[in-house]
Short mmCIF file of C-alpha atoms in Angstrom, two decimals:
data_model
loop_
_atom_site.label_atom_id
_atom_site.label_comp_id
_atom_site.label_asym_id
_atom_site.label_seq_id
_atom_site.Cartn_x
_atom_site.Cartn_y
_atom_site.Cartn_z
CA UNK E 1 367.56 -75.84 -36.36
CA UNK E 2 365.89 -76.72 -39.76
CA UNK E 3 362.31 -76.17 -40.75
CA UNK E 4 360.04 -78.86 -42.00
CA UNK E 5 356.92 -78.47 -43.69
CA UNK E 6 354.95 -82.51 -42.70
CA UNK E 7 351.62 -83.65 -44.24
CA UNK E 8 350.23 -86.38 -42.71
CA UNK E 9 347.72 -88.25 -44.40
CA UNK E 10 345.46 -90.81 -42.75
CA UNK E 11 343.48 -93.39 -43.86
CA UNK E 12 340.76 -95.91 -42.52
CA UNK E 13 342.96 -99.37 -42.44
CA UNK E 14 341.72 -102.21 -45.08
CA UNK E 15 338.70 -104.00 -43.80
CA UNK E 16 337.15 -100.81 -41.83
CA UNK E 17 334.17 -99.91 -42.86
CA UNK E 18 334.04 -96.14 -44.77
CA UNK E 19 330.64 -95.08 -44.95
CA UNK E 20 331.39 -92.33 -46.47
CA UNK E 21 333.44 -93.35 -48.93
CA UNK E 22 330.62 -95.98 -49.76
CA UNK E 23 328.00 -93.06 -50.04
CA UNK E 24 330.21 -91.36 -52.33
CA UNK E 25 331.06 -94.21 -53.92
CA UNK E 26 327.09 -94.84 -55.03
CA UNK E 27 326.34 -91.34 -55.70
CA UNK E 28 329.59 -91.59 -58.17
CA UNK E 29 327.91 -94.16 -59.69
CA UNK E 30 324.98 -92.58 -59.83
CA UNK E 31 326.05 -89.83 -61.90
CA UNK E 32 327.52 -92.49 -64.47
CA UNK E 33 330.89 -93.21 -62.95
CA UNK E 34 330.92 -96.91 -62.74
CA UNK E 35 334.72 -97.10 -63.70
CA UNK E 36 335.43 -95.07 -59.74
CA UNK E 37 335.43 -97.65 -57.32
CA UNK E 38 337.03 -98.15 -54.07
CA UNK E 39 336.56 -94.77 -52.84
CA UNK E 40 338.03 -94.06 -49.64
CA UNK E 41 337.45 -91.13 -47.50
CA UNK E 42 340.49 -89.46 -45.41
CA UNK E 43 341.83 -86.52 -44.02
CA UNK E 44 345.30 -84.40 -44.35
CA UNK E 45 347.06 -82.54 -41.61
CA UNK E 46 349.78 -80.54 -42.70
CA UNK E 47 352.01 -78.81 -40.01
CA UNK E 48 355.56 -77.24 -39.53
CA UNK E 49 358.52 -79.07 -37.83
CA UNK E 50 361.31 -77.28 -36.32
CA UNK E 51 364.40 -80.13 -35.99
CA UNK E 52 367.81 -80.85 -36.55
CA UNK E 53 367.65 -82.93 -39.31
CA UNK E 54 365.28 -84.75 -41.43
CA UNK E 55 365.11 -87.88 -39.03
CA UNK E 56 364.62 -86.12 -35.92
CA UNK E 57 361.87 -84.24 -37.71
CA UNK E 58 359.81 -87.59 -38.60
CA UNK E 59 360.44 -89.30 -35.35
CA UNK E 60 358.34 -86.11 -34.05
CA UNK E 61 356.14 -86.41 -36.39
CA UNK E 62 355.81 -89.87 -36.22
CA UNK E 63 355.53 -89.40 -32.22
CA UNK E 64 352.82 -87.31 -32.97
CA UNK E 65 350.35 -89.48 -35.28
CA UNK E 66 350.76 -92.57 -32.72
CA UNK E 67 349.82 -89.74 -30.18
CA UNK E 68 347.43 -88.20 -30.95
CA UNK E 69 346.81 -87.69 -35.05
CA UNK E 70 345.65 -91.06 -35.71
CA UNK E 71 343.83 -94.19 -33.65
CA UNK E 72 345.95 -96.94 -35.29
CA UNK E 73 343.22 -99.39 -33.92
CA UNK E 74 341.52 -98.31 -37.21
CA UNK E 75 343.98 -95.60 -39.01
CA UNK E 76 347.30 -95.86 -40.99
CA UNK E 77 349.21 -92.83 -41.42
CA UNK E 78 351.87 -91.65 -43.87
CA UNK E 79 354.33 -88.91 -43.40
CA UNK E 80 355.81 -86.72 -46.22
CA UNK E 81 358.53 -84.38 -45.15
CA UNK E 82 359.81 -81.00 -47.59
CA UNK E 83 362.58 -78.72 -45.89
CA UNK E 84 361.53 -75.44 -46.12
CA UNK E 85 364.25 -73.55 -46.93
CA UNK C 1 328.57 -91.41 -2.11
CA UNK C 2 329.64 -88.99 -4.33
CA UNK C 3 329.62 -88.64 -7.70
CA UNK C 4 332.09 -86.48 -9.79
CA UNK C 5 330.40 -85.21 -13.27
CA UNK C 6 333.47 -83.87 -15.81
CA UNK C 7 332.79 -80.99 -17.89
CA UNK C 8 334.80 -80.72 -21.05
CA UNK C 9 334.34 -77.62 -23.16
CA UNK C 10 331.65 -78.94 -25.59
CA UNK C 11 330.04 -81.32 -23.06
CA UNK C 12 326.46 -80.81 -23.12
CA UNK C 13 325.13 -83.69 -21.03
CA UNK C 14 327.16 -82.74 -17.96
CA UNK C 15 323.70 -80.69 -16.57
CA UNK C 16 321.43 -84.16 -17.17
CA UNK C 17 323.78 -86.20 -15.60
CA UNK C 18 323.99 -84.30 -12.75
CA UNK C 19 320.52 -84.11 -12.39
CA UNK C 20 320.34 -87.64 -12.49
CA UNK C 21 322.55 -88.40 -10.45
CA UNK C 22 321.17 -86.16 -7.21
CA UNK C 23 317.52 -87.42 -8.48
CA UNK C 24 319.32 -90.82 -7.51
CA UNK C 25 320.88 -89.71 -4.11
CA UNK C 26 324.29 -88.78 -4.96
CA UNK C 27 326.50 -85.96 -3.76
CA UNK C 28 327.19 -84.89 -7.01
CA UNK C 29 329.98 -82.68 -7.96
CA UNK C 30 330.73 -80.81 -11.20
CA UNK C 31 334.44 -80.98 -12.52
CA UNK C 32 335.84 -78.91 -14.68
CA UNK C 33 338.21 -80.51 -17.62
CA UNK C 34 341.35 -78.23 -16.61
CA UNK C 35 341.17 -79.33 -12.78
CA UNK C 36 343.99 -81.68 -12.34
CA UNK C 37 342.38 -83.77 -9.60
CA UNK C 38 338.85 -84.97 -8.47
CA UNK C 39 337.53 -83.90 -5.31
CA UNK C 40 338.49 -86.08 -2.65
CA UNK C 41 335.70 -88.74 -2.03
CA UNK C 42 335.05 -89.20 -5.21
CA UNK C 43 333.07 -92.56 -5.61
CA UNK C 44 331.91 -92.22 -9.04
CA UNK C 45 333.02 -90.57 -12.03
CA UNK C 46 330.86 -89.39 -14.44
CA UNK C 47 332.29 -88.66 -18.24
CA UNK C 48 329.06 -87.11 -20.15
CA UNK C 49 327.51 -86.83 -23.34
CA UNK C 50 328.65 -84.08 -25.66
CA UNK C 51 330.78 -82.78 -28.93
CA UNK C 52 333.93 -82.22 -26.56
CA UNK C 53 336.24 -80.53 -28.61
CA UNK C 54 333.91 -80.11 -31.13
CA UNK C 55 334.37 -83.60 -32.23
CA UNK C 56 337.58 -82.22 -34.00
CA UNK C 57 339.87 -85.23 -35.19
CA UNK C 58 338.17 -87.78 -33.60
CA UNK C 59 334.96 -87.87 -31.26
CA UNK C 60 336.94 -87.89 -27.91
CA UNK C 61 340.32 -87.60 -29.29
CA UNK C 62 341.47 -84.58 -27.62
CA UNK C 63 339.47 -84.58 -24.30
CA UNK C 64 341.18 -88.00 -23.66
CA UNK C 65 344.71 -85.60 -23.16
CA UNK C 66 342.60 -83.08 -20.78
CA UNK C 67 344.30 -81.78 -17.78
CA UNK C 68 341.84 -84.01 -15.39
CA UNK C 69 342.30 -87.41 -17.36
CA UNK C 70 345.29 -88.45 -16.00
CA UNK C 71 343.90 -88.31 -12.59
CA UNK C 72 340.74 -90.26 -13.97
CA UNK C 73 342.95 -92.60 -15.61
CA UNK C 74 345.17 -93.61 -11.94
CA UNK C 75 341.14 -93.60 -10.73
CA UNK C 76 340.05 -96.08 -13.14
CA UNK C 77 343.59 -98.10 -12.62
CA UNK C 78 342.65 -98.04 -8.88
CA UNK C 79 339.48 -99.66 -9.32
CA UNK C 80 337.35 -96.26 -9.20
CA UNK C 81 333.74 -96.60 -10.65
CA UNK C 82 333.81 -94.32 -14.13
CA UNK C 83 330.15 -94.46 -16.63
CA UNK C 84 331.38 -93.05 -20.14
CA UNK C 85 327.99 -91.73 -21.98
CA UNK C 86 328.02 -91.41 -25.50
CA UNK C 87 330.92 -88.37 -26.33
CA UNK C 88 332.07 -90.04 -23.10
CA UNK C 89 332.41 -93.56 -24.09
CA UNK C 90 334.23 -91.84 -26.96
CA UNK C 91 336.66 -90.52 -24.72
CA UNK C 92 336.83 -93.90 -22.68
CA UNK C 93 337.70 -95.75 -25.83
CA UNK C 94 340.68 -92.79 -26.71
CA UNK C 95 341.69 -93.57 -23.35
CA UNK C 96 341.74 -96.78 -23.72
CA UNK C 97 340.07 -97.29 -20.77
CA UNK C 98 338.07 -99.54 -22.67
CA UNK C 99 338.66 -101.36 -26.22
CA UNK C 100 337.71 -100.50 -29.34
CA UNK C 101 336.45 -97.32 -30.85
CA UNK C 102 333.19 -95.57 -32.59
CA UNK C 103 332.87 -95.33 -36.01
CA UNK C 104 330.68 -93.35 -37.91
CA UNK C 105 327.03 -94.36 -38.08
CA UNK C 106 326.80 -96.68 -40.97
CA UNK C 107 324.11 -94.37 -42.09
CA UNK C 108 326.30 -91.37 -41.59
CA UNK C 109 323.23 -89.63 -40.27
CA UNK C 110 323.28 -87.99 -36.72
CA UNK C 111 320.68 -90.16 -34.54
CA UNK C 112 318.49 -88.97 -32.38
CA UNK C 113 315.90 -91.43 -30.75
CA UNK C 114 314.87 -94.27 -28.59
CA UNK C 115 315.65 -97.11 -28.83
CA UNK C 116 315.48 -100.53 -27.20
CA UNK C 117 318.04 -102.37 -25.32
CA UNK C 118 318.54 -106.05 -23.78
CA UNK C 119 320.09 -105.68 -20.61
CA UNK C 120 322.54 -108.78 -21.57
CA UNK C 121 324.56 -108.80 -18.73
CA UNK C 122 322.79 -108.00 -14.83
CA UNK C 123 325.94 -109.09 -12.89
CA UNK C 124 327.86 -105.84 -13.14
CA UNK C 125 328.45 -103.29 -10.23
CA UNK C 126 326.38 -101.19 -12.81
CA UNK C 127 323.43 -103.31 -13.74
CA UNK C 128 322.18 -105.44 -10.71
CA UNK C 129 318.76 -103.58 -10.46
CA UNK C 130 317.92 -104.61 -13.81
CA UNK C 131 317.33 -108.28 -15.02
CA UNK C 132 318.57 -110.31 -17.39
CA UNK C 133 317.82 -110.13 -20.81
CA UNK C 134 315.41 -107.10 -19.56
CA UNK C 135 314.23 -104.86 -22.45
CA UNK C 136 314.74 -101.22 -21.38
CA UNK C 137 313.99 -98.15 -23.43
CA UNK C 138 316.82 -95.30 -23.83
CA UNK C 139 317.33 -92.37 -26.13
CA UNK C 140 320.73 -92.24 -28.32
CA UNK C 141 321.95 -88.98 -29.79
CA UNK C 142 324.79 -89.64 -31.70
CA UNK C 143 326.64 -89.29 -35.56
CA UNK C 144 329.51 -91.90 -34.16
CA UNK C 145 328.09 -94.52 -32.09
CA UNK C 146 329.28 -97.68 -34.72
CA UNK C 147 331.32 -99.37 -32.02
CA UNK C 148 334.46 -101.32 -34.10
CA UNK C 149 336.71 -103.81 -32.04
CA UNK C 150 338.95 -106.14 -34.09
CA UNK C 151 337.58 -109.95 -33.99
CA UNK C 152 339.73 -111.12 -31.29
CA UNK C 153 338.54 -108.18 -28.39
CA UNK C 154 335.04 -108.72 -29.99
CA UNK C 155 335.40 -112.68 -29.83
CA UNK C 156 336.73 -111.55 -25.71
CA UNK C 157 334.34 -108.84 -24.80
CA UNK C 158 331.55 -111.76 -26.07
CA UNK C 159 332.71 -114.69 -23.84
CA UNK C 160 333.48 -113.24 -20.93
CA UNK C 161 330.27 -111.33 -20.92
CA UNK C 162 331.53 -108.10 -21.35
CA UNK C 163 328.77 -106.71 -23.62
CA UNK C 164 326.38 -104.81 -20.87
CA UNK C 165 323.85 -103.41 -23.36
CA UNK C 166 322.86 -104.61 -27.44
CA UNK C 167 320.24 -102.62 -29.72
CA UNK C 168 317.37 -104.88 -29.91
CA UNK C 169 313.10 -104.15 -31.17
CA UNK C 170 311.27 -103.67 -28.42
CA UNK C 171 310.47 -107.91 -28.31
CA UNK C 172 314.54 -107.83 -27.78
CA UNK C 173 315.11 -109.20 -31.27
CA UNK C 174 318.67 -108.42 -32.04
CA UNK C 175 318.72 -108.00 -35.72
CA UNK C 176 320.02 -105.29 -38.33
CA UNK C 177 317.02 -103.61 -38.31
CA UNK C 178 316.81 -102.87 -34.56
CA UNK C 179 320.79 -101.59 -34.90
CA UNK C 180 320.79 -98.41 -35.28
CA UNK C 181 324.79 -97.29 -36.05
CA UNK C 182 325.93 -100.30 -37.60
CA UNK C 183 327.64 -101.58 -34.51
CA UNK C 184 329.47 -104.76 -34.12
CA UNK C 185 326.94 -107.16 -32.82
CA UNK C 186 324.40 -104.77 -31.81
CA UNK C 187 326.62 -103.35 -29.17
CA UNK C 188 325.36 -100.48 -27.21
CA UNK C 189 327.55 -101.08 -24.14
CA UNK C 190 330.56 -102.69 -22.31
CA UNK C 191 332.43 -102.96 -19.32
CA UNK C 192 336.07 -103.68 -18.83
CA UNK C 193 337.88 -106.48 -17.37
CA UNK C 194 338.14 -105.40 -13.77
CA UNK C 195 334.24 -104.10 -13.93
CA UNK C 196 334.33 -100.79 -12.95
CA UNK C 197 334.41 -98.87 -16.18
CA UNK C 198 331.24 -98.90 -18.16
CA UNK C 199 330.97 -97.20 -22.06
CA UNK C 200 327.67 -96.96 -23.23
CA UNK C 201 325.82 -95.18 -26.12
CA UNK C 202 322.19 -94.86 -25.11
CA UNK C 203 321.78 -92.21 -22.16
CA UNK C 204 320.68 -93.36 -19.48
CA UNK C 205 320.77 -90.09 -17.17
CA UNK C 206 317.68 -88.45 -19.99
CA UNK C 207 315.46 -90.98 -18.87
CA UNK C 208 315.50 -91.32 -14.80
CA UNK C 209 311.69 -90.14 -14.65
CA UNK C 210 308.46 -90.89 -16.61
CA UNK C 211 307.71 -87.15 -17.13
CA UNK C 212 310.72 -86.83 -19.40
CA UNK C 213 309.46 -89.75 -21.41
CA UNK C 214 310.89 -92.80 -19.72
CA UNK C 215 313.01 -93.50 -16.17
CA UNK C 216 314.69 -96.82 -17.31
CA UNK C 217 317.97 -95.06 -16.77
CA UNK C 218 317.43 -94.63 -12.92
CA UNK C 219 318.49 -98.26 -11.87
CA UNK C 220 322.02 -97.63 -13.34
CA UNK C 221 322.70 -94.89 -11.11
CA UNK C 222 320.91 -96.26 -7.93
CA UNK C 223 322.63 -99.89 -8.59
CA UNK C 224 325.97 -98.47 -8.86
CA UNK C 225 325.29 -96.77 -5.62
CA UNK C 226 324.23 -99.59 -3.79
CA UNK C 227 327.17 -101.11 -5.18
CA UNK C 228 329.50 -99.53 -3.24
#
């Protein structure tokens, strides 16, 4: 078995509304950022895989988001895999 | 009849419910989230208001994968009556018991009020002892009540009268102002296809007598029961 270390990092999809990434996005420009825009707001979830190889590992992982880590009805999700050696 | 009333570590509208649902005349049953069944009997299924989970991920997210959902779940399949309030539409939604999901209050303030609501649909199992287009008054209590559907469930949910409840001033003008979360349409309720699940923001089981401050929630409960 190999060891994975997985961050999964999920977004609002395109066309959701983000309110917080439209507060933020005022209160940047507020404090005389005008050239940040499109501020989106979205979490990380970083976890360890135990597998047997690299594709097994993201299939779980993968499993996992549709599951439970993201609601696709409004979410996308994107999966970075490092071995951990 | 009996009612079943779910409590989910974090629930903290499973006592109100309960009350209002004996104040109604139900046999009323508490149900705790790790029990893999409801009680024989069970007429009614109550999923309550609440921070189950602690809200962690997403409102609902990981009570929808408690022990008791699954039965729940083959309840709703076999036509079984289920009210989701608030954290419990939440977890109807997760389920996907019912489309859709709640967003975060466009605001992103936690609100905690009452509001108005046209009754826009009296035909349910739910809502015959109100009438149509009836103004009612309800309290909400809730950081994610935006309800989202893509255009398509909205543009279903809309013509085959699937939108129970909509945020309206207290003349039942439906405008932005009178929305409180940013919802789609002003939505504050829905039922699903079959008409026996029913998601809802506004609680209904906080205001079943005027000494609390308002009993406009008490026909839901007693028109479900004579429902049955």
């Amino acid at each position: 078995m190999n060891k994975y270390s997985a961050e999964i990092r999920i977004v609002l999809r395109n066309g959701i509304l983000d309110a917080q990434g439209k507060t933020i996005e005022s209160s940047l420009r507020s404090l005389d950022f005008p050239q940040l825009t499109n501020v989106k707001v979205g979490k990380v979830i970083n976890l360890q895989v135990e597998a047997e190889d690299e594709t097994s590992a993201k299939k779980l992982v993968d499993n996992a988001s549709k599951k439970l880590l993201a609601n696709t009805i409004i979410e996308d999700y994107f999966i970075t895999l490092t071995k951990v050696e | 009849m009996n009612c079943s009333v779910i409590t989910f570590p974090g629930s903290n509208c499973d006592h109100d419910a309960m009350f209002a649902t004996e104040y109604s005349g139900w046999k009323v049953k508490n149900v705790w989230h790790e029990d893999k069944n409801l009680p024989i009997g069970t007429d009614l299924v109550i999923i309550p208001g609440g921070f189950s989970y602690g809200d962690y991920l997403r409102s609902g997210a990981i009570a929808r994968f408690s022990p008791i959902m699954t039965d729940v779940i083959k309840f709703a399949q076999k036509g079984g009556y289920i009210i989701g309030i608030c954290n419990g539409f939440q977890i109807l939604t997760e389920s996907q018991l019912l489309p859709g999901i709640l967003l975060k209050n466009k605001t992103l303030s936690f609100i905690c009020k009452d509001v108005h609501l046209v009754v826009e649909n009296n035909q349910t199992s739910f809502t015959n002892k109100y009438s149509k287009n009836e103004i009612i008054r309800l309290p909400i209590a809730h950081g994610d009540g935006n309800y989202y559907a893509d255009e398509e469930i909205i543009n279903e949910l809309e013509s085959e009268g699937r939108v129970v409840f909509r945020y309206s001033d207290s003349q039942g003008r439906q405008t932005e102002e009178s929305n409180p979360n940013g919802s789609i349409n002003n939505i504050a309720g829905i039922i699903n296809a079959r008409g026996n699940v029913l998601g809802m923001m506004p609680h209904p089981e906080r205001y079943v007598d005027k000494t609390v401050g308002g009993d406009d929630g008490l026909r839901l409960f007693l028109g479900i029961m004579e429902s049955l």
